[in-house]
Coordinates of C-alpha atoms in Angstrom, one line a residue:
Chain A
X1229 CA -8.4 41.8 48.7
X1230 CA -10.2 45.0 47.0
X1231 CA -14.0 45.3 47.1
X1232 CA -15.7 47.6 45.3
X1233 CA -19.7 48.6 45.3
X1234 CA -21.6 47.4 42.3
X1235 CA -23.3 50.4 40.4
X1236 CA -25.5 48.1 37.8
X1237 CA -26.8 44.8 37.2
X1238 CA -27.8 43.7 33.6
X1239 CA -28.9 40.2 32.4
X1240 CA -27.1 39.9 28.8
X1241 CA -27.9 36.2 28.6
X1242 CA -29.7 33.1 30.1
X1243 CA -28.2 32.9 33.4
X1244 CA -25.7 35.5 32.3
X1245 CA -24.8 38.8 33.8
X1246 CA -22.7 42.2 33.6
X1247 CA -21.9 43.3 36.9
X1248 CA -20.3 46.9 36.5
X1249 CA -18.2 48.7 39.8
X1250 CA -15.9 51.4 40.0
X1251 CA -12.4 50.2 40.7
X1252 CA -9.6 52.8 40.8
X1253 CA -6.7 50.9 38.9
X1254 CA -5.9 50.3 34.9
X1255 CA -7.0 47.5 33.5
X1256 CA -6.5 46.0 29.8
X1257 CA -7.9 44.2 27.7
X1258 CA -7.4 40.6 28.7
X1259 CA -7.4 40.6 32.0
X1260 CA -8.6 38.9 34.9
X1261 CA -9.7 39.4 38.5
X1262 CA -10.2 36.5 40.8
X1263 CA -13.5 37.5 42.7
X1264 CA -14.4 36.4 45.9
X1265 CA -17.5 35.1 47.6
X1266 CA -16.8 35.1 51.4
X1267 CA -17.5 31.7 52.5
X1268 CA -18.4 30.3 49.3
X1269 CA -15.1 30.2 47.2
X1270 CA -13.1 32.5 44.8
X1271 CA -12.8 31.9 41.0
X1272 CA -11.0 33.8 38.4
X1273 CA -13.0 36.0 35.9
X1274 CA -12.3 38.6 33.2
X1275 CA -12.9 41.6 32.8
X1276 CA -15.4 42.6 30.3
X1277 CA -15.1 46.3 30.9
X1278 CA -12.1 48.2 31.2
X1279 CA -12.8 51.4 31.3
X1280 CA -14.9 53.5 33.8
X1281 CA -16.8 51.7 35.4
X1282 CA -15.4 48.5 35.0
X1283 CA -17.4 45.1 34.9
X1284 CA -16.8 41.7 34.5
X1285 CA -19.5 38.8 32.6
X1286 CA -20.2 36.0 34.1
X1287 CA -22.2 33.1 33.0
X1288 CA -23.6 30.6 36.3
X1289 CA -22.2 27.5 35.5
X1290 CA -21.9 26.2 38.9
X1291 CA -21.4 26.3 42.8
X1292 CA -18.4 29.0 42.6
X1293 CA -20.1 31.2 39.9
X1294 CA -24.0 31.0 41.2
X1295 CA -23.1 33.7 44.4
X1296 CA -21.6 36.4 42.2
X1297 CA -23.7 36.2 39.5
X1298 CA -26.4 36.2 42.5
X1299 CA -25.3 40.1 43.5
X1300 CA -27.1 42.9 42.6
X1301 CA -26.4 46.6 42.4
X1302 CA -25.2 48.1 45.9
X1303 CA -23.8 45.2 47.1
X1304 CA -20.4 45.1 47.7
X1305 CA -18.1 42.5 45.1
X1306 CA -14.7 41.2 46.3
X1307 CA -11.9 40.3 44.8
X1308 CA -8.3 40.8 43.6
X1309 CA -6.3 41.5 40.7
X1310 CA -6.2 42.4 37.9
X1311 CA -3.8 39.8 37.2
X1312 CA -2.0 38.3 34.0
X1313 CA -1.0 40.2 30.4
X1314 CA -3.3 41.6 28.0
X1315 CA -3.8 41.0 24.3
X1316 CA -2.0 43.6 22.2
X1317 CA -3.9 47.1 21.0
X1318 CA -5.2 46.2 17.9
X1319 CA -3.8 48.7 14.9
X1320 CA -5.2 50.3 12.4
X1321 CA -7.1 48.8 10.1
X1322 CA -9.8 45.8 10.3
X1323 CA -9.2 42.6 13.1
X1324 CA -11.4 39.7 14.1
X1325 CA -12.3 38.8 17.4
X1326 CA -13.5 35.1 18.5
X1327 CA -15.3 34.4 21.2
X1328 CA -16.2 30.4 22.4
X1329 CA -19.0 30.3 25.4
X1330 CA -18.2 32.9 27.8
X1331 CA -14.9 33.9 25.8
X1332 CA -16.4 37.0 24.2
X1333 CA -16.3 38.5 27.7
X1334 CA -12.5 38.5 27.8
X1335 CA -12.6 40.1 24.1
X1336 CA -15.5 42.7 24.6
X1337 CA -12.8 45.8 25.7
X1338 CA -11.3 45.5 22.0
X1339 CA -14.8 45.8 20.4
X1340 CA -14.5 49.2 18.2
X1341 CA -16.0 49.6 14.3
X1342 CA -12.8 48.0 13.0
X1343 CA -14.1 44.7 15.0
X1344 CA -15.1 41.8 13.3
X1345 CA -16.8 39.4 15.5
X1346 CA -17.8 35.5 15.5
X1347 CA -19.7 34.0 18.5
X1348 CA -20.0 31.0 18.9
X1349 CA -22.4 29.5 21.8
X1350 CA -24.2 26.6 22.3
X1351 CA -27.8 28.0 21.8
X1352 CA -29.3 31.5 20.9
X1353 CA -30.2 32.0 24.6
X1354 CA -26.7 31.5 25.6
X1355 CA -25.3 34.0 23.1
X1356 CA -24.5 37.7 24.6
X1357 CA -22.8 40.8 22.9
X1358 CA -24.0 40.2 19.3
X1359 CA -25.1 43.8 19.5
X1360 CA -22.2 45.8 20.4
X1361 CA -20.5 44.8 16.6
X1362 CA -21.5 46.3 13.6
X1363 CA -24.3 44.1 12.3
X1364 CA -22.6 43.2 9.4
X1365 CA -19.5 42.4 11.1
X1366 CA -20.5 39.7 13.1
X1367 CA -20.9 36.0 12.7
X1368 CA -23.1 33.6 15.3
X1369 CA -22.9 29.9 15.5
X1370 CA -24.9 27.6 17.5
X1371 CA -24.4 24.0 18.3
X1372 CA -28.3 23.8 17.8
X1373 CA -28.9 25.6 15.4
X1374 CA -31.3 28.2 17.1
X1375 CA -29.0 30.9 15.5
X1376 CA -26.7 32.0 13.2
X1377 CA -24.6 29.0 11.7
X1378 CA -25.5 25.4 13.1
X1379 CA -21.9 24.4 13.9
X1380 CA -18.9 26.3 16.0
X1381 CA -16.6 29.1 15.7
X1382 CA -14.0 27.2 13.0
X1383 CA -17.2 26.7 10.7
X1384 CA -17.9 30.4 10.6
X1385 CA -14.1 31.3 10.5
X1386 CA -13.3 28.9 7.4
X1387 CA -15.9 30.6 5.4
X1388 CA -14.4 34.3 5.9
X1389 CA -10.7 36.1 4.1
X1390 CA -8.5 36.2 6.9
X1391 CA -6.6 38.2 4.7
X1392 CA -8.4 41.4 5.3
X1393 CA -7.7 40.9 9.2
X1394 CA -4.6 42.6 11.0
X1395 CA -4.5 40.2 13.9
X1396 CA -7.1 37.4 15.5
X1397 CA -8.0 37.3 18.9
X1398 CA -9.4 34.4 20.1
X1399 CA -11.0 33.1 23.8
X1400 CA -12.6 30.1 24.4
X1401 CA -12.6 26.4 25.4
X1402 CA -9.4 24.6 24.3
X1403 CA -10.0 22.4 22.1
X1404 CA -12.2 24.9 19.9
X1405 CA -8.9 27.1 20.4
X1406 CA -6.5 24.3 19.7
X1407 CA -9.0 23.9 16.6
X1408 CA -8.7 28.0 15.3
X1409 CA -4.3 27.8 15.8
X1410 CA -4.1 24.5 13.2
X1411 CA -6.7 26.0 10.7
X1412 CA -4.5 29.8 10.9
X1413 CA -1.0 28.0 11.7
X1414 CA -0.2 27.4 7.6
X1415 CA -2.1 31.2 6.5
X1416 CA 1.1 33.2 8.6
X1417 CA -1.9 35.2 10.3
X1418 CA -0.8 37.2 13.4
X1419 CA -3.3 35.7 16.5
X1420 CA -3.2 35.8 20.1
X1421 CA -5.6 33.1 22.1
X1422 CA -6.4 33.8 26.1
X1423 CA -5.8 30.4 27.1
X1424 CA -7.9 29.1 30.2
X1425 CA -7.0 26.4 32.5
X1426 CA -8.1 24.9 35.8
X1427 CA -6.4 28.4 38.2
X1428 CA -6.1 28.6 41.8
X1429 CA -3.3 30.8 43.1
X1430 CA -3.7 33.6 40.2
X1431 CA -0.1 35.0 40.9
X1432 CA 2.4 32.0 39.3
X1433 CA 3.1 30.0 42.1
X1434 CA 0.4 27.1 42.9
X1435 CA 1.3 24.9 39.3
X1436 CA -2.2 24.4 38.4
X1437 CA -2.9 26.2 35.3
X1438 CA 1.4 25.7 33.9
X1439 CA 1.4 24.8 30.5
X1440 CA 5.0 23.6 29.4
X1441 CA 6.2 25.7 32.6
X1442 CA 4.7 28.8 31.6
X1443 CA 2.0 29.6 34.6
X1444 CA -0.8 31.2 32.5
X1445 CA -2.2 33.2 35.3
X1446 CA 1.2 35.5 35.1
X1447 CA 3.0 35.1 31.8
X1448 CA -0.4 34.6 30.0
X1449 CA -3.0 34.1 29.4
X1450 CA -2.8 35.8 26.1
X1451 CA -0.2 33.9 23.9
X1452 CA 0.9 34.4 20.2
X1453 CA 1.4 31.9 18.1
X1454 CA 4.6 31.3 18.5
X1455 CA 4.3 30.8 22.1
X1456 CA 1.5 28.0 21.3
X1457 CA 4.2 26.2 18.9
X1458 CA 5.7 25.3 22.0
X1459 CA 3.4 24.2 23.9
X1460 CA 2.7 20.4 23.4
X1461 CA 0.6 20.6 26.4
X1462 CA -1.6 23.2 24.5
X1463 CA -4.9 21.1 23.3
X1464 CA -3.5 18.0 24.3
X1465 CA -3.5 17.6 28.2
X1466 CA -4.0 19.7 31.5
X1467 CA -3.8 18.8 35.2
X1468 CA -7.0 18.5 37.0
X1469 CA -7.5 20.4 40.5
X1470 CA -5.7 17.5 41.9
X1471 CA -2.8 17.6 39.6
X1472 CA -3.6 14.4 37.9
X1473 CA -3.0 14.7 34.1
X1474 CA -5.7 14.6 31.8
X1475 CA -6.5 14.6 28.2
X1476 CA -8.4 17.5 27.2
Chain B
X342 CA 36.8 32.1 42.4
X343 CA 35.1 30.2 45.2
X344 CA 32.4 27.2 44.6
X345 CA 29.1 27.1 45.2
X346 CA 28.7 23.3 44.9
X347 CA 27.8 21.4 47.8
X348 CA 26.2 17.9 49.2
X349 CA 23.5 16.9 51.2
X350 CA 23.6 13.1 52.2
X351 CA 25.9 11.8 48.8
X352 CA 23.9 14.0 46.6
X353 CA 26.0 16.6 44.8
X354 CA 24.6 19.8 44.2
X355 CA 25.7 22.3 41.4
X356 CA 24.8 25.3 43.5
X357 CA 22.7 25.1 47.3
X358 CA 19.5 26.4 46.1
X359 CA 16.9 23.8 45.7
X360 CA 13.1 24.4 44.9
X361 CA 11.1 23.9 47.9
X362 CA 8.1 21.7 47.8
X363 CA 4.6 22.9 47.4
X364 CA 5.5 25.6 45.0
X365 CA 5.5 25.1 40.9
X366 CA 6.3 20.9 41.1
X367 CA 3.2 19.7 40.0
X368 CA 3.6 19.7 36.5
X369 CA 6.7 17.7 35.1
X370 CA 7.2 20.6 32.8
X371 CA 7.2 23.3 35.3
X372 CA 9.8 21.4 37.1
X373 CA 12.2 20.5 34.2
X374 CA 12.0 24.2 33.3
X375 CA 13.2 25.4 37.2
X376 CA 16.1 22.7 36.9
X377 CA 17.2 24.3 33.8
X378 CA 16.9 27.9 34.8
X379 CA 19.2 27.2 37.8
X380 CA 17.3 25.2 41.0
X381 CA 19.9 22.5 41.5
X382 CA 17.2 20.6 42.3
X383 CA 13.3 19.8 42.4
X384 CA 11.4 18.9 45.8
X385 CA 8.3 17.7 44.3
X386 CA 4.9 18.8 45.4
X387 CA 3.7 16.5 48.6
X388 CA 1.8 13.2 47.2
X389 CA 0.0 11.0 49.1
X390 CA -1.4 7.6 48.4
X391 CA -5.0 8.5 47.2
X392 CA -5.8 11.4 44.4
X393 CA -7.0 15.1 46.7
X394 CA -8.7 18.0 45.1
X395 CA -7.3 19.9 47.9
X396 CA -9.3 22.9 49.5
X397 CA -11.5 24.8 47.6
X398 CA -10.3 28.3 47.0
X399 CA -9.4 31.1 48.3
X400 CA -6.3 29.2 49.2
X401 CA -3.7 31.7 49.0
X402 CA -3.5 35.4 50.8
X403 CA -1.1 37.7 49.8
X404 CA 0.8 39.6 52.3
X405 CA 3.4 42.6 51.7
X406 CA 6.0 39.8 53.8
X407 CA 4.8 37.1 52.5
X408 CA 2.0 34.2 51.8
X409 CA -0.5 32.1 53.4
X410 CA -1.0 28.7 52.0
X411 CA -4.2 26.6 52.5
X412 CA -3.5 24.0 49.0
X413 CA -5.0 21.3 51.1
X414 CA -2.2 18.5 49.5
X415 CA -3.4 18.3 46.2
X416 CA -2.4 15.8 44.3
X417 CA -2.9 13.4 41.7
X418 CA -2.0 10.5 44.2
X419 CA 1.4 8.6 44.1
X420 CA -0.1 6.4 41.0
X421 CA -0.7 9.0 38.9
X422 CA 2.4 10.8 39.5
X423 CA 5.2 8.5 37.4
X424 CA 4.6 11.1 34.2
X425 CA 5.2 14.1 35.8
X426 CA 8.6 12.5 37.4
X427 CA 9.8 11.1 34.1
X428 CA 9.3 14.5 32.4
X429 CA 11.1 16.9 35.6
X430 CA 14.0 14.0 35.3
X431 CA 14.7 15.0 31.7
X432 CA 16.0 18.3 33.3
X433 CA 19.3 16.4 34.4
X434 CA 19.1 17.7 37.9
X435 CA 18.3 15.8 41.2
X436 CA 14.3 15.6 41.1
X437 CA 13.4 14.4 45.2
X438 CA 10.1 13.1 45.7
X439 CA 7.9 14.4 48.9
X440 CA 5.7 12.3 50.2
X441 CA 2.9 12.7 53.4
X442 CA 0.6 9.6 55.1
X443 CA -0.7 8.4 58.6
X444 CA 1.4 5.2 59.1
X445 CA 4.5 3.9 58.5
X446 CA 3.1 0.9 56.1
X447 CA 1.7 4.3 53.8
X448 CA 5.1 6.3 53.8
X449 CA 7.0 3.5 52.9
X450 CA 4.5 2.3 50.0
X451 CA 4.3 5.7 48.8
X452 CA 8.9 5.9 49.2
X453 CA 9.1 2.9 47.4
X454 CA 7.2 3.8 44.4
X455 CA 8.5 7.2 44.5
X456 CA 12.3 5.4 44.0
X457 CA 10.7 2.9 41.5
X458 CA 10.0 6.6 39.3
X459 CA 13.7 7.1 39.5
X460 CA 13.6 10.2 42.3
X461 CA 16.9 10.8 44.1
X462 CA 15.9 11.1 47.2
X463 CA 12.5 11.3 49.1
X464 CA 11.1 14.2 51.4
X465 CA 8.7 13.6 54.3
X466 CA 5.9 15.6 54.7
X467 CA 5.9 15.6 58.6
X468 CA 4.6 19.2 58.4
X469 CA 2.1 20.4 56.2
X470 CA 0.1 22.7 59.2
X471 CA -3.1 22.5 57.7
X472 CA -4.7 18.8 56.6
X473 CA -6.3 16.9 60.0
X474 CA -4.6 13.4 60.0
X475 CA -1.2 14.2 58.1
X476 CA 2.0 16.5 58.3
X477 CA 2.4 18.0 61.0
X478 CA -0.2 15.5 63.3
X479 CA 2.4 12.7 62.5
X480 CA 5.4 15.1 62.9
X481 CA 4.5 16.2 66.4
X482 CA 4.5 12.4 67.4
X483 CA 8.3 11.4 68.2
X484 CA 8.0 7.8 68.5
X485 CA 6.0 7.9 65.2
X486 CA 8.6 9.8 63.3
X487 CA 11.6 7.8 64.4
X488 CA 9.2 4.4 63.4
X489 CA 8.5 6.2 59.8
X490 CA 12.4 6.8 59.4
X491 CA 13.5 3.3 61.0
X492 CA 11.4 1.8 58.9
X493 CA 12.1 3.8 55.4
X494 CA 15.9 3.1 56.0
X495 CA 15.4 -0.3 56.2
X496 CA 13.2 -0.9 52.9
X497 CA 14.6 2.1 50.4
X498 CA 18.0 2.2 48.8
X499 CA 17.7 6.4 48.5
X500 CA 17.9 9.2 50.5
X501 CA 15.8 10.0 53.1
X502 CA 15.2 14.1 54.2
X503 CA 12.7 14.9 56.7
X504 CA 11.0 18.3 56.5
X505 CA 10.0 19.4 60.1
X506 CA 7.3 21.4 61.6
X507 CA 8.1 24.7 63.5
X508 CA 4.5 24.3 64.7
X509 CA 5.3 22.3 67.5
X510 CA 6.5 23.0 71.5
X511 CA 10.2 20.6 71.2
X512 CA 11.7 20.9 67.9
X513 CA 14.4 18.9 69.1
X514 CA 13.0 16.1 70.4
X515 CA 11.7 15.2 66.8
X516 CA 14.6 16.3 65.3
X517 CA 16.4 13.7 67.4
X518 CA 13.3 11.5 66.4
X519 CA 14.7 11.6 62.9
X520 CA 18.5 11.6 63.3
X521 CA 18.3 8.3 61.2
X522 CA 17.1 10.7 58.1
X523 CA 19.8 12.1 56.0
X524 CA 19.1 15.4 56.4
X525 CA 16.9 17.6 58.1
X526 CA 14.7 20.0 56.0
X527 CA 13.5 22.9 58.1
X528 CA 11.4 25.0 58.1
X529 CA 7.7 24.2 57.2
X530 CA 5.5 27.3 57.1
X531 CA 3.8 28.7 60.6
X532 CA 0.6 27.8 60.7
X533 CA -1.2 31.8 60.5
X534 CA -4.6 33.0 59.4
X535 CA -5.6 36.2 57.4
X536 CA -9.1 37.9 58.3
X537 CA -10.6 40.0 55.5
X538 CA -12.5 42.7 57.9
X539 CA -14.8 43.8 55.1
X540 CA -16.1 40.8 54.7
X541 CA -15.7 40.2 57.8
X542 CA -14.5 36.3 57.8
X543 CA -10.9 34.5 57.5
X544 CA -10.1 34.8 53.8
X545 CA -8.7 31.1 53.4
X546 CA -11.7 28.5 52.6
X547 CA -9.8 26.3 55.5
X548 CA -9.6 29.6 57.7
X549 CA -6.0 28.2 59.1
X550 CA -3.2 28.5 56.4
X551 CA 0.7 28.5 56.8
X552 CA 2.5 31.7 56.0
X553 CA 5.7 31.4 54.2
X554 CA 8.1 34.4 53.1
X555 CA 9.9 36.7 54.2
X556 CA 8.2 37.1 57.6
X557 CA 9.4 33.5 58.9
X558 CA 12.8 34.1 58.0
X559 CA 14.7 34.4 61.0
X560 CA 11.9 32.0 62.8
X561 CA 13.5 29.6 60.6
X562 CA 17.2 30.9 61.2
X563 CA 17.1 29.9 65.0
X564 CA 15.7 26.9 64.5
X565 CA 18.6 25.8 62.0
X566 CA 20.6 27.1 64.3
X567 CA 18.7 25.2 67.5
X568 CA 18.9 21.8 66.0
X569 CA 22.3 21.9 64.4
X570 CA 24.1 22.8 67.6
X571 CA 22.1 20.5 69.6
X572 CA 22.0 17.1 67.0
X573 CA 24.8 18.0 64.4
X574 CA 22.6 16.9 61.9
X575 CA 22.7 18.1 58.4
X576 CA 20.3 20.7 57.8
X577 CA 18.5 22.0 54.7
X578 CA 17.3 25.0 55.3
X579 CA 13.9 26.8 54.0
X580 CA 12.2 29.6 55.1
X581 CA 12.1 33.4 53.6
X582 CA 15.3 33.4 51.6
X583 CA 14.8 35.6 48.8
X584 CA 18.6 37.2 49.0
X585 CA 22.3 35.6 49.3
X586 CA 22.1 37.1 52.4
X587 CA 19.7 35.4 53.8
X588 CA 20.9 32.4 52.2
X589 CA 24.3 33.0 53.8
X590 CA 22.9 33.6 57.4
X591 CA 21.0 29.9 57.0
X592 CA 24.5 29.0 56.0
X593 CA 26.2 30.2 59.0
X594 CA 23.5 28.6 61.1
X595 CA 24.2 25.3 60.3
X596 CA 22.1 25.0 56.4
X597 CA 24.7 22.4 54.4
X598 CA 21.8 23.2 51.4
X599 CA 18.6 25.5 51.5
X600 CA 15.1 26.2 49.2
X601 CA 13.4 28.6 48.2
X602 CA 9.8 29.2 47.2
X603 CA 8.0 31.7 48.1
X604 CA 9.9 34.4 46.8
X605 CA 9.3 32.9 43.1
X606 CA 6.1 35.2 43.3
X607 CA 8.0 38.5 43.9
X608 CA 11.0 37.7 41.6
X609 CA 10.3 35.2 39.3
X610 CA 12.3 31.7 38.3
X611 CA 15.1 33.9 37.6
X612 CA 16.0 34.0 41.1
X613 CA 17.7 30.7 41.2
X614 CA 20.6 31.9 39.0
X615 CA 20.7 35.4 41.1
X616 CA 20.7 34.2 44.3
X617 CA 24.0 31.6 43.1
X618 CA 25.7 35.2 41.4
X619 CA 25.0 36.8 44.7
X620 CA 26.6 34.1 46.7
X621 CA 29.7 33.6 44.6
X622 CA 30.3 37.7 44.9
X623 CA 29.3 37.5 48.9
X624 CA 31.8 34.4 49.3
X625 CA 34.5 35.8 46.8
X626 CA 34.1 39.0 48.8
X627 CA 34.5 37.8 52.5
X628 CA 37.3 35.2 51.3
X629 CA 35.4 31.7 51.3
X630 CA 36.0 28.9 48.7
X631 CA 33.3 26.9 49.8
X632 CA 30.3 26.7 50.9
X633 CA 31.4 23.3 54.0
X634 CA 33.6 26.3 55.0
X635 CA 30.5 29.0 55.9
X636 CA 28.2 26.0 56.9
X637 CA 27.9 26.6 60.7
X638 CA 30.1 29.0 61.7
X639 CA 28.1 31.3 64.0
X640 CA 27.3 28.6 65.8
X641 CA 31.0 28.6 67.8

């Protein structure tokens, strides 16, 4: 377990903050730590800065989450990692980046002026990281309507070229996910997706978060498309905490 | 060349390295993709009778030797198991259920729907070293163990391994508890705790874990080697093997068939089909054509 010092505290959304630490490792795009409260419970968590300092974004969306996002700066943050693959460098040229709820976290690292963005959240309070994309670059949706597009992150994606875009990178909840790879699968569009399921172990051994046999904590969590082509698991079902099988 | 097969009870096994329960056999998927990169069979993950969320995490600690576990038996519950079976069969290996409860009336509900789902064998839990009430609690009690296995014979057509506890003072008193099984399975992990002194509490939400990997090894080696000489029983053994080596020294102790888990974190599902290469070279090399031929022979 590594515990590093947090240098900063910012609130970037309702009930949404940055926590930002030094942590002496690399750490891509894509990646995850799971952070630790000591006696409370540990739960995994991306990072939505890489570089130095680092910092993860984390929304309080329950008992596991409400301690960390609870910490302010000079406390000390625990936790380990960083664990699983990243999404590939994007090249030259212009790529889009997707973000469902908290997803634009996981994607912030690979925000540059060649980003496009669309977030999609359920209200304007809950949307964060509009303003690090070039205004004209970015799309919101909201499932209320408060802002941007009323409607979800296919909506805004259906009305933009993809054929401008070198690669998609997408992070959200499945089924919006699921959603993005039928709309792209026909188009031939290069696209990785950061695919999230119920994690305990983080290092490939516990079976909770397999899809198809593939234990997303340590191949994944970023897939291609061709990886999701064999997944019939992917949008379909997922095993609880339990293990019992559910339909998602 | 020599031949890796061997038996345990009448089931044949292309090569002795099984995948041990608790570690990726939760999903039917996950198992059908181990059978077919090289486990010669699945040990499912321990289900009970009702559905567990297990503990809440942290419920693993990694160690440079090794793991602590504190899962907490999660599982879906033996009803809502019959998928995830039916998908790890389609890997055309030997998928054995494990099973945990309290009673004999519970293990053999929980045996008999396990056969009804087409397993080829059932594991008993009599050792998980960290749920109050199961594992372990049962498998320290002799006469409870050998009423479990009495009564299991008598009601299932399969069979019957019982994985065994090194958390208790007389091994051999519940090994010879369950000579009735078919085979032995040993060992469980050693109950162990891991205290993060920064924070300055146990790391594991239960506090108590077990600690599998390399560091129980040779815990596990002379306890093979314990109950084989004393019973004659034979033995499955688990515990640490992440080389042919080790695998061969279980061997030697008395192991007709062994699994592996833990070391799936250091070296990936590959390791199945390297640690069968290794054992092919290691027997070619010292002369042996099968594996019967190793089993047990530093015991005399």
């Amino acid at each position: 377990m590594n515990f590093s010092i947090i240098l900063s505290k910012e609130v970037v959304a309702k009930n949404t903050v940055t926590l930002k630490f030094s942590f002496d490792k690399r750490v891509y795009a894509g990646q995850f730590a799971m952070v630790w409260t000591p006696g409370k419970g540990e739960i995994p968590i991306s990072f939505s800065h890489t570089g130095d300092p680092k910092g993860i974004t984390i929304k309080n969306y329950g008992d596991m989450s409400a301690p960390i996002v609870a910490l302010n700066a000079g406390e000390r943050i625990f936790f380990r990692g960083p664990y699983g693959n990243s999404f590939t460098k994007p090249k030259d040229g212009d790529y889009l980046l997707i973000g469902g709820g908290s997803g634009i976290a996981s994607l912030a690292p690979m925000i540059s002026k060649n980003a496009h963005g669309i977030i999609s959240a359920r209200s304007m309070e809950d949307l964060f990281f509009l303003d690090k994309f070039e205004k004209s670059k970015v799309i919101a949706t909201t499932d209320d309507g408060s802002f941007g597009i009323k409607g979800n992150a296919l909506d805004a994606l259906r009305t933009l070229d993809l054929e401008k875009f070198q690669n998609i990178y997408v992070c959200g909840p499945e089924k919006m996910m699921k959603g993005i790879y039928d709309y792209i699968k026909p188009k031939n569009i290069a696209a990785e997706f950061s695919l999230e399921r119920p994690m305990k172990c983080a290092i490939g051994i516990c079976d909770s978060c397999s899809v198809n046999g593939i234990q997303i904590c340590k191949t994944g969590p970023v897939f291609g498309m061709d990886s999701l082509r064999d997944f019939t698991e992917f949008g379909t079902t997922r095993l609880m905490l339990s293990g019992k099988r559910v339909n998602i | 060349m020599p031949s890796i097969r061997t038996k345990i009870g009448p089931i044949s096994l292309e090569n002795p390295f099984m995948l041990a329960s608790g570690i990726l056999d939760e999903n039917g998927y996950t198992m059908k993709r181990i059978l077919e990169n090289g486990a010669s069979a699945v040990v499912t993950k321990s289900i009970g009778t009702d559905e567990r969320t297990g503990y809440s995490t942290p419920v693993i600690v990694e160690l440079p030797y090794g793991l602590i576990n504190a899962i907490g038996l999660a599982n879906p519950g033996i009803d809502n198991f019959g998928e995830e079976i039916k998908i790890a069969l389609k890997g055309n290996r030997p998928v054995i259920g494990s099973i945990f409860g309290s009673t004999p009336e519970e293990f053999v509900n929980l045996a008999l729907k396990m056969e009804n789902y087409g397993v080829n064998a059932i594991e008993l839990n009599l050792s998980c070293p960290h749920v109050k009430g199961f594992g372990s609690e049962v498998g320290s009690d002799p006469d409870l163990v050998e009423e479990i296995i009495k009564e299991l014979k008598s009601k299932i057509n399969i069979p019957v391994f019982s994985k065994l506890s090194p958390n208790v003072t007389d091994i051999l008193s519940i090994a010879k508890a369950a000579e009735r099984s078919d085979a032995l399975v040993m060992i469980n992990t050693v109950r162990a705790m891991s205290i993060d002194i920064y924070a300055r509490k146990p790391v594991l939400s239960n506090k108590y874990g077990g600690l599998s990997g390399q560091a129980i090894k040779n815990i596990g080696v002379r306890y093979v080697y314990e109950v084989k000489k004393e019973t004659g029983q034979q033995i499955v053994g688990v515990g640490g093997i992440e080389t042919a080596e080790d695998a061969v020294e279980y061997i030697m102790a008395g192991a007709s068939a062994l699994q592996v888990g833990t070391v799936i974190h250091k070296k990936g599902i590959g390791v199945f089909k390297e640690l069968s290469r290794e054992l092919e070279e290691f027997m070619n090399h010292e002369g042996y054509e099968t594996v019967s031929e190793m089993t047990g022979v530093a015991l005399s």
